[in-house]
XYZ file of C-alpha atoms in Angstrom:
577
model
C 77.306 88.319 81.198
C 78.411 87.262 84.681
C 80.403 84.147 85.438
C 78.286 81.239 86.597
C 79.052 79.735 89.970
C 79.720 76.297 88.472
C 82.455 77.702 86.281
C 84.822 77.788 89.213
C 84.367 74.242 90.489
C 87.865 72.788 90.908
C 87.137 69.649 88.875
C 86.186 71.778 85.879
C 89.331 73.840 85.930
C 91.456 73.563 82.787
C 95.211 73.362 82.548
C 96.529 76.300 80.549
C 98.583 74.908 77.667
C 98.467 78.071 75.569
C 98.371 81.847 75.854
C 95.433 83.418 77.633
C 92.418 84.132 75.416
C 92.558 87.703 76.715
C 96.161 87.981 75.542
C 95.030 86.807 72.128
C 92.185 89.309 72.185
C 94.526 92.181 72.919
C 97.004 91.118 70.215
C 94.558 90.380 67.438
C 91.081 91.601 68.269
C 91.685 95.045 69.715
C 89.977 97.676 67.586
C 91.903 100.698 66.405
C 90.657 104.229 66.081
C 90.047 105.241 62.473
C 90.838 108.876 61.918
C 88.441 110.384 59.423
C 88.697 114.100 58.869
C 88.601 115.904 62.202
C 87.024 113.166 64.308
C 87.603 109.553 65.226
C 85.392 106.504 65.572
C 85.671 103.003 66.891
C 85.102 99.573 65.432
C 84.643 97.368 68.478
C 83.651 93.717 68.685
C 83.038 93.914 72.447
C 80.419 96.620 72.898
C 77.317 96.060 70.810
C 75.220 98.735 72.530
C 74.173 102.043 71.000
C 76.152 105.133 71.875
C 73.525 106.156 74.423
C 73.482 109.573 76.028
C 75.575 112.361 74.588
C 78.320 113.761 76.769
C 76.636 117.152 77.095
C 73.132 116.031 78.038
C 72.989 116.995 81.707
C 75.534 119.627 82.560
C 76.782 122.746 80.772
C 80.438 121.880 81.075
C 81.380 124.092 78.169
C 81.146 127.516 79.755
C 81.420 129.477 76.512
C 78.937 129.503 73.675
C 81.302 128.256 70.956
C 81.738 124.492 70.679
C 84.969 122.724 69.785
C 85.726 119.357 68.220
C 89.225 118.024 68.997
C 91.363 117.700 65.918
C 92.911 114.459 64.791
C 96.256 113.243 66.046
C 99.268 115.070 64.669
C 97.582 118.344 63.705
C 99.241 121.299 65.371
C 96.342 122.686 67.339
C 97.016 124.121 70.791
C 95.121 123.566 74.064
C 95.615 125.938 77.001
C 95.062 124.642 80.561
C 94.263 127.102 83.366
C 95.178 125.568 86.731
C 97.609 123.144 85.099
C 99.591 122.569 88.293
C 96.963 120.316 89.879
C 96.898 116.530 89.608
C 93.720 116.428 87.508
C 94.464 119.070 84.899
C 98.159 118.213 84.614
C 97.170 114.679 83.597
C 94.879 116.016 80.867
C 97.623 118.342 79.649
C 100.056 115.429 79.462
C 97.517 113.363 77.552
C 97.029 116.221 75.077
C 100.789 116.306 74.491
C 100.842 112.564 73.864
C 97.935 112.980 71.427
C 99.981 115.416 69.365
C 98.624 118.775 70.510
C 100.731 121.760 71.435
C 100.052 122.547 75.086
C 100.310 125.684 77.174
C 99.135 126.297 80.697
C 99.261 128.467 83.778
C 98.861 128.268 87.532
C 99.264 130.545 90.503
C 102.378 128.662 91.653
C 104.739 126.063 90.229
C 104.105 122.425 91.180
C 105.949 119.141 90.737
C 103.380 118.086 88.133
C 104.510 120.979 85.953
C 108.105 119.686 85.892
C 107.119 116.658 83.822
C 104.919 118.763 81.528
C 107.720 121.226 80.841
C 110.109 118.377 80.089
C 107.525 116.928 77.667
C 107.317 120.206 75.745
C 104.530 122.261 77.305
C 104.835 126.060 77.600
C 103.976 126.887 81.203
C 103.524 130.121 83.133
C 103.325 131.100 86.790
C 100.501 133.565 87.337
C 97.497 134.360 85.163
C 97.662 136.889 82.358
C 96.316 137.554 78.872
C 99.793 137.075 77.419
C 99.738 133.429 78.563
C 97.144 132.751 75.861
C 99.426 133.944 73.076
C 101.825 131.528 71.399
C 105.461 132.716 71.204
C 104.347 136.272 71.881
C 102.085 136.460 68.822
C 99.097 138.584 69.875
C 96.860 137.072 67.181
C 97.693 133.485 68.173
C 95.034 132.014 70.466
C 94.506 128.355 71.462
C 91.810 126.151 69.961
C 90.316 125.606 73.385
C 90.866 126.505 77.025
C 90.389 123.879 79.749
C 89.802 125.144 83.276
C 90.321 123.526 86.669
C 87.389 123.474 89.099
C 89.488 125.647 91.400
C 89.617 128.508 88.854
C 86.953 131.223 89.343
C 84.890 132.366 86.327
C 86.364 135.881 86.568
C 89.894 134.598 85.870
C 91.502 136.920 83.318
C 92.502 134.112 80.936
C 88.972 132.701 80.971
C 87.438 136.117 80.303
C 89.822 136.933 77.442
C 89.321 133.507 75.820
C 85.529 133.870 75.910
C 85.714 137.384 74.500
C 87.755 136.072 71.554
C 85.341 133.204 70.856
C 87.654 130.499 72.185
C 85.603 127.669 73.769
C 86.265 127.323 77.500
C 85.697 123.933 79.128
C 85.525 122.845 82.695
C 87.447 119.644 83.338
C 84.292 117.495 83.231
C 83.209 118.818 79.860
C 86.659 118.284 78.381
C 86.750 114.723 79.696
C 83.381 114.089 78.057
C 84.766 115.330 74.734
C 87.954 113.295 74.716
C 86.375 110.029 75.945
C 83.175 109.940 73.881
C 84.586 107.648 71.164
C 86.103 105.161 73.615
C 84.757 102.339 75.724
C 85.022 104.333 78.924
C 85.625 102.633 82.274
C 85.014 105.381 84.858
C 86.140 104.783 88.446
C 84.201 106.912 90.929
C 83.726 106.956 94.692
C 84.510 109.065 97.731
C 87.699 107.135 98.519
C 90.025 104.775 96.665
C 89.542 106.151 93.149
C 93.223 106.668 92.352
C 94.345 103.263 93.592
C 91.483 101.396 91.906
C 91.964 103.250 88.605
C 95.712 102.693 88.543
C 95.346 99.040 89.601
C 92.824 98.384 86.830
C 94.935 100.190 84.224
C 98.047 98.304 85.358
C 96.372 94.889 85.117
C 94.833 95.616 81.689
C 98.149 96.948 80.383
C 100.009 93.919 81.728
C 97.468 91.646 80.026
C 98.251 93.255 76.667
C 95.684 96.036 76.314
C 97.153 99.134 74.629
C 94.713 101.280 76.594
C 94.538 104.958 77.498
C 94.274 105.923 81.170
C 94.188 109.098 83.244
C 94.728 108.905 87.012
C 94.681 111.660 89.624
C 97.924 110.522 91.257
C 101.418 109.500 90.235
C 101.923 105.770 89.631
C 105.574 104.668 89.868
C 104.991 101.688 87.553
C 103.685 103.940 84.738
C 106.322 105.579 82.556
C 103.926 108.490 82.040
C 103.410 109.029 85.770
C 99.642 109.399 85.829
C 98.869 108.958 82.123
C 98.931 106.037 79.688
C 98.292 106.749 76.023
C 97.532 103.775 73.795
C 95.639 102.799 70.666
C 93.009 100.359 71.885
C 89.332 101.100 72.442
C 89.516 101.139 76.272
C 89.878 104.336 78.314
C 90.259 103.935 82.100
C 89.523 107.163 83.942
C 89.429 108.375 87.527
C 86.020 110.061 87.632
C 85.842 112.831 90.212
C 82.587 113.947 91.841
C 84.025 117.324 92.896
C 81.967 120.118 91.351
C 79.948 117.476 89.467
C 82.935 116.826 87.210
C 81.904 113.255 86.307
C 78.526 114.358 84.957
C 80.173 115.130 81.621
C 80.961 111.432 81.092
C 79.044 108.594 79.418
C 80.765 105.442 80.708
C 80.257 101.911 79.463
C 81.480 100.599 82.821
C 81.104 102.679 85.987
C 82.671 101.710 89.317
C 81.526 103.184 92.632
C 84.149 102.230 95.238
C 82.173 103.692 98.160
C 80.151 106.751 99.080
C 80.842 109.153 101.923
C 80.227 112.799 102.741
C 83.234 114.733 101.497
C 83.876 118.043 99.710
C 81.739 119.772 102.293
C 82.357 123.079 100.514
C 80.326 121.685 97.583
C 77.846 119.220 99.160
C 75.923 120.196 102.277
C 75.297 116.656 103.513
C 75.504 112.970 102.580
C 72.155 113.083 100.799
C 73.530 115.734 98.441
C 76.462 113.408 97.677
C 74.055 110.537 96.986
C 72.067 112.737 94.649
C 75.099 113.672 92.533
C 76.108 109.989 92.339
C 72.574 109.044 91.267
C 72.914 111.528 88.433
C 76.225 109.938 87.519
C 74.601 106.490 87.399
C 72.117 107.973 84.956
C 75.071 108.617 82.659
C 75.975 104.906 82.298
C 75.282 103.801 78.735
C 72.456 101.490 77.781
C 73.507 97.838 78.210
C 76.548 99.036 80.125
C 77.654 97.890 83.556
C 77.656 99.304 87.092
C 80.078 97.852 89.630
C 79.255 99.011 93.147
C 80.470 98.424 96.696
C 77.606 96.439 98.192
C 78.404 95.961 101.889
C 75.734 97.107 104.334
C 78.245 97.230 107.192
C 81.547 99.068 107.303
C 83.053 102.563 107.208
C 81.231 103.727 104.072
C 77.645 102.566 103.711
C 76.263 104.972 101.164
C 77.169 103.145 97.951
C 74.663 100.295 98.250
C 71.912 102.821 99.001
C 72.269 104.055 95.414
C 70.595 100.877 94.240
C 66.831 101.374 94.090
C 65.972 97.786 94.946
C 67.226 95.235 97.526
C 70.348 93.236 96.753
C 69.415 89.563 96.575
C 71.851 86.780 97.336
C 70.646 84.717 94.396
C 71.073 87.499 91.834
C 74.050 86.833 89.587
C 72.931 89.658 87.340
C 70.827 92.544 88.575
C 69.255 95.383 86.637
C 68.642 98.985 87.501
C 65.775 101.272 86.574
C 66.627 104.847 85.702
C 65.017 108.003 84.358
C 66.241 106.906 80.924
C 64.282 103.656 80.923
C 63.994 100.330 82.737
C 66.661 97.606 82.721
C 69.255 99.903 81.189
C 72.431 98.334 82.540
C 73.821 95.436 84.534
C 74.892 95.649 88.175
C 77.641 93.714 89.945
C 78.352 94.135 93.666
C 81.564 93.538 95.588
C 82.496 93.582 99.250
C 83.334 91.549 102.338
C 79.809 90.178 102.829
C 78.685 86.894 101.313
C 75.661 88.378 99.516
C 77.927 90.271 97.093
C 78.689 88.886 93.637
C 82.428 89.198 94.328
C 83.546 88.680 97.909
C 86.830 88.666 99.829
C 87.016 86.390 102.852
C 89.759 85.315 105.265
C 91.776 88.528 104.828
C 95.194 88.376 106.481
C 98.523 90.264 106.304
C 101.321 88.658 104.298
C 105.116 88.738 104.458
C 105.324 91.392 101.710
C 103.528 93.986 103.825
C 100.286 93.489 101.894
C 97.169 91.328 102.206
C 96.093 87.839 101.197
C 92.463 86.812 100.831
C 90.137 84.151 99.469
C 88.289 85.325 96.345
C 84.698 84.100 96.104
C 82.144 84.524 93.337
C 78.449 84.193 94.175
C 79.377 82.302 97.333
C 81.825 79.881 95.675
C 85.588 79.959 96.388
C 87.632 80.829 93.298
C 91.290 81.356 94.213
C 93.690 82.963 96.667
C 94.665 86.569 95.901
C 97.854 88.155 97.229
C 98.509 91.911 97.189
C 101.648 93.903 97.906
C 99.644 96.821 99.318
C 98.060 96.666 102.795
C 94.591 97.238 104.190
C 91.043 96.003 103.786
C 90.358 99.080 101.641
C 92.867 97.835 99.055
C 91.306 94.374 99.153
C 88.021 96.059 98.193
C 89.791 98.031 95.454
C 91.124 94.806 93.967
C 87.642 93.239 94.031
C 86.366 96.183 91.994
C 89.166 95.581 89.485
C 88.313 91.883 89.133
C 84.629 92.702 88.649
C 85.516 95.346 86.061
C 87.666 92.977 84.027
C 84.771 90.511 83.966
C 82.403 93.284 82.849
C 84.773 94.528 80.146
C 85.146 91.181 78.435
C 81.883 89.517 79.387
C 83.034 85.989 78.596
C 82.946 83.371 81.359
C 85.543 81.071 79.866
C 87.981 83.830 78.979
C 88.172 85.241 82.480
C 88.178 81.794 84.065
C 91.075 80.644 81.909
C 92.905 83.915 82.648
C 92.247 84.155 86.388
C 95.813 83.109 87.232
C 97.100 85.857 84.942
C 94.828 88.420 86.608
C 95.912 87.398 90.124
C 99.577 87.478 89.077
C 99.285 91.057 87.841
C 97.369 92.095 90.965
C 100.216 90.678 93.007
C 102.768 92.683 90.983
C 101.001 96.013 91.468
C 103.038 98.184 93.859
C 100.590 100.985 94.568
C 100.278 104.719 94.049
C 102.361 107.633 95.289
C 101.130 109.076 98.578
C 99.093 105.953 99.408
C 100.956 104.353 102.322
C 104.074 105.281 100.382
C 107.332 104.061 101.908
C 109.734 106.991 102.254
C 112.646 105.238 103.925
C 114.185 103.748 107.054
C 116.979 104.902 109.304
C 118.006 102.783 112.278
C 114.745 101.655 113.932
C 112.552 104.320 112.329
C 110.412 103.706 109.242
C 108.680 106.637 107.514
C 105.513 106.457 105.380
C 103.360 109.108 103.708
C 99.653 108.979 102.836
C 97.134 111.303 101.220
C 94.419 110.535 103.809
C 92.555 113.745 104.671
C 89.059 112.456 105.541
C 88.176 110.629 108.797
C 87.289 107.415 106.924
C 90.610 107.481 105.081
C 92.566 108.223 108.260
C 90.913 105.337 110.068
C 91.517 102.899 107.201
C 95.189 103.729 106.721
C 95.895 103.538 110.468
C 94.189 100.159 110.688
C 96.376 98.997 107.783
C 99.489 100.381 109.483
C 98.660 98.700 112.784
C 98.023 95.377 111.042
C 101.339 95.686 109.174
C 103.310 96.801 112.262
C 101.512 95.251 115.249
C 104.285 95.815 117.807
C 105.957 99.048 116.627
C 105.186 102.471 118.044
C 102.990 104.366 115.572
C 103.383 108.145 115.456
C 101.008 110.077 113.181
C 101.540 113.608 111.905
C 98.246 114.938 110.542
C 97.718 118.125 108.570
C 93.987 118.981 108.316
C 92.934 119.884 104.768
C 90.485 122.825 104.451
C 88.701 124.583 107.271
C 85.279 123.525 106.019
C 86.086 119.814 106.243
C 87.596 120.182 109.702
C 84.623 122.191 110.969
C 82.079 119.709 109.592
C 83.887 116.561 110.763
C 85.668 117.556 113.961
C 84.259 114.719 116.104
C 84.861 112.111 113.361
C 88.487 113.231 113.061
C 88.933 113.168 116.827
C 88.006 109.472 116.969
C 89.865 108.396 113.825
C 93.335 108.132 115.406
C 92.632 105.339 117.886
C 95.182 102.929 116.360
C 98.063 105.403 116.823
C 100.311 105.713 119.875
C 100.874 109.433 119.450
C 99.449 112.132 117.173
C 100.858 115.495 116.134
C 98.357 117.875 114.512
C 99.617 120.804 112.436
C 97.842 123.952 111.319
C 95.193 123.597 108.603
C 96.239 123.514 104.954
C 93.747 126.078 103.692
C 93.891 125.199 99.969
C 91.172 127.292 98.316
C 89.554 128.611 101.529
C 89.730 131.460 104.007
C 89.074 130.727 107.672
C 85.538 132.028 108.099
C 84.880 129.211 110.611
C 87.469 130.564 113.085
C 88.827 127.074 113.582
C 92.297 125.545 113.466
C 94.467 122.514 114.049
C 94.802 123.327 117.748
C 91.043 122.788 118.162
C 91.352 119.285 116.722
C 94.343 118.492 118.960
C 92.232 119.428 122.000
C 89.376 117.175 120.811
C 91.587 114.068 120.491
C 91.393 112.419 123.924
C 93.206 109.197 123.012
C 95.993 108.691 122.069
C 98.290 111.477 123.262
C 97.946 114.410 120.875
C 100.060 117.556 120.485
C 99.615 120.645 118.353
C 102.661 121.901 116.442
C 101.619 124.601 114.026
C 104.631 124.911 111.732
C 105.912 122.018 109.602
C 109.527 123.069 110.150
C 109.005 122.701 113.901
C 107.440 119.280 113.309
C 110.555 118.230 111.396
C 112.827 119.432 114.216
C 110.715 117.549 116.779
C 110.870 114.286 114.812
C 114.611 114.554 114.110
C 115.320 115.215 117.782
C 113.063 112.327 118.885
C 114.701 109.744 116.620
C 118.230 111.002 117.363
C 117.792 110.521 121.104
C 116.814 106.851 120.808
C 118.090 105.247 117.619
C 117.028 101.742 118.615
C 113.434 102.820 119.088
C 111.130 100.753 116.841
C 109.079 103.603 115.440
C 106.775 104.077 112.439
C 106.184 107.704 111.434
C 103.158 108.233 109.203
C 102.475 111.672 107.691
C 98.857 112.203 106.620
C 97.125 114.928 104.620
C 96.494 116.348 101.163
C 98.707 119.421 101.523
C 102.442 120.085 101.837
C 102.711 117.618 104.719
C 104.024 115.253 102.033
C 107.385 117.084 102.226
C 107.898 116.328 105.922
C 108.895 112.647 105.772
C 111.624 113.151 103.165
C 113.021 116.163 105.007
C 113.126 114.226 108.286
C 114.914 111.328 106.599
C 117.420 113.644 104.896
C 118.231 115.559 108.087
C 118.649 112.357 110.081
C 120.978 110.921 107.459
C 123.057 114.122 107.435
C 123.171 114.199 111.212
C 124.294 110.586 111.527
C 126.850 110.960 108.717
C 128.364 114.000 110.406
C 128.604 112.141 113.710
C 130.223 109.164 111.986
C 132.793 111.439 110.345
C 133.736 112.986 113.689
C 134.487 109.554 115.118
C 137.302 109.103 112.585
C 138.937 112.511 113.158
């Protein structure tokens, strides 16, 4: 049930003389999983709805014919992860370790994600081979199940051997459906902002006392597990990825759609194809569940509100959606900057902490002031989705109203996600930041946030295009996305999983950017030399360097900082000789 507008009238506000009702709920009322035989089930006072659609209804995410039921905690089964070096699969491998499984995995190259897995006890291999499936060299020892990254082709040797031996092989989406089916799943989807919204929601719930489980596709400095939280409550917060239809294996109780944009052009041919896959995802939301969707009809990403098959009405505090599975299946809440949304942010302004302040409104009525440590309108929207989700999870007007100060306090304490406007360091007048932005919408949003945070500093952007297909499809959008910068350096394309059949490169983008000044420097090592030389020549220059991209561009900022520090230290030492 949504909060009524009158709930937030100032004269009705209560003085909190005791612990938050949500704190009490988490301490005393949180259901625990009962382990019975080889499965688990939930006793939950919050969700009264039926289980709804099974996790395997729409998509054959188990690519072998033999099914698998995860064993209970503590039994020594083994799960093997193929493509374990990526952010998505490494998180699932870490969760499996925390759940008591033995874990093995392989990837074509070692990654930083694998460091933490190895330290936690996983057996990891570089390269793909049949012997990777064996445990301690025992030829007869095969895993209970094999989980495969979307980037792994079906002819992978480990996949073929596992299927030939009757070992069930799961794509990531199918595995996620298996491990979340007995939880109250809160799935955070969208073209942009998934990692930040998921981690922000998990952080706030954890800080409020929920012993939840969460899996995020990025490292979160405030989480001891990096991108995984493993707890014993009924809530599971998950970053739900649309790539390769991964989220179609889920059956969420609460689904968030942060926005909708054309991305993953190697999978979806146009924006309508993206809308179609999201519509299928909305069909996965459980009966009497909740959809939380970005509702603005103006802005950088307009597709989300088009998923709703009826107009959004200002007076609707609670909307319903019709679906192929029956009418009025679940509730809808909208959020955004416009006044017709259920949750709205107004009067957004930068604050002294480098983040944003805004006025929170509910159904047109002011509620409270929210302050964030992280910058940008996009993060304001992410926080609105979190507030709406917390209301949907608990569904009690008085509880959330009495706890709103607690919620805003935890939002204020959230420090963000790695590679999302991540501060690398400062030397003399130069500050260095790194961001994962690799889509024109993301580039534009992060540069607007940077310009708002540093209105008078010179802003230099180093951009590494990610995949040839995305660059070819969005060349003009990329060319216009850098308008807030003072100078841009474009590197060669990070190919990822692709070969260059488009005959296109970073130099083509550099030629398309007419304003600001844009240069093409192919090699990252040459970019580092250029930046070190530039800062060394004018140490009083007030400069912000922002590295952008989803590839190895993330290494550049730290290398620049390290070389500058070494250079200045050497010069200082010579002065005392």
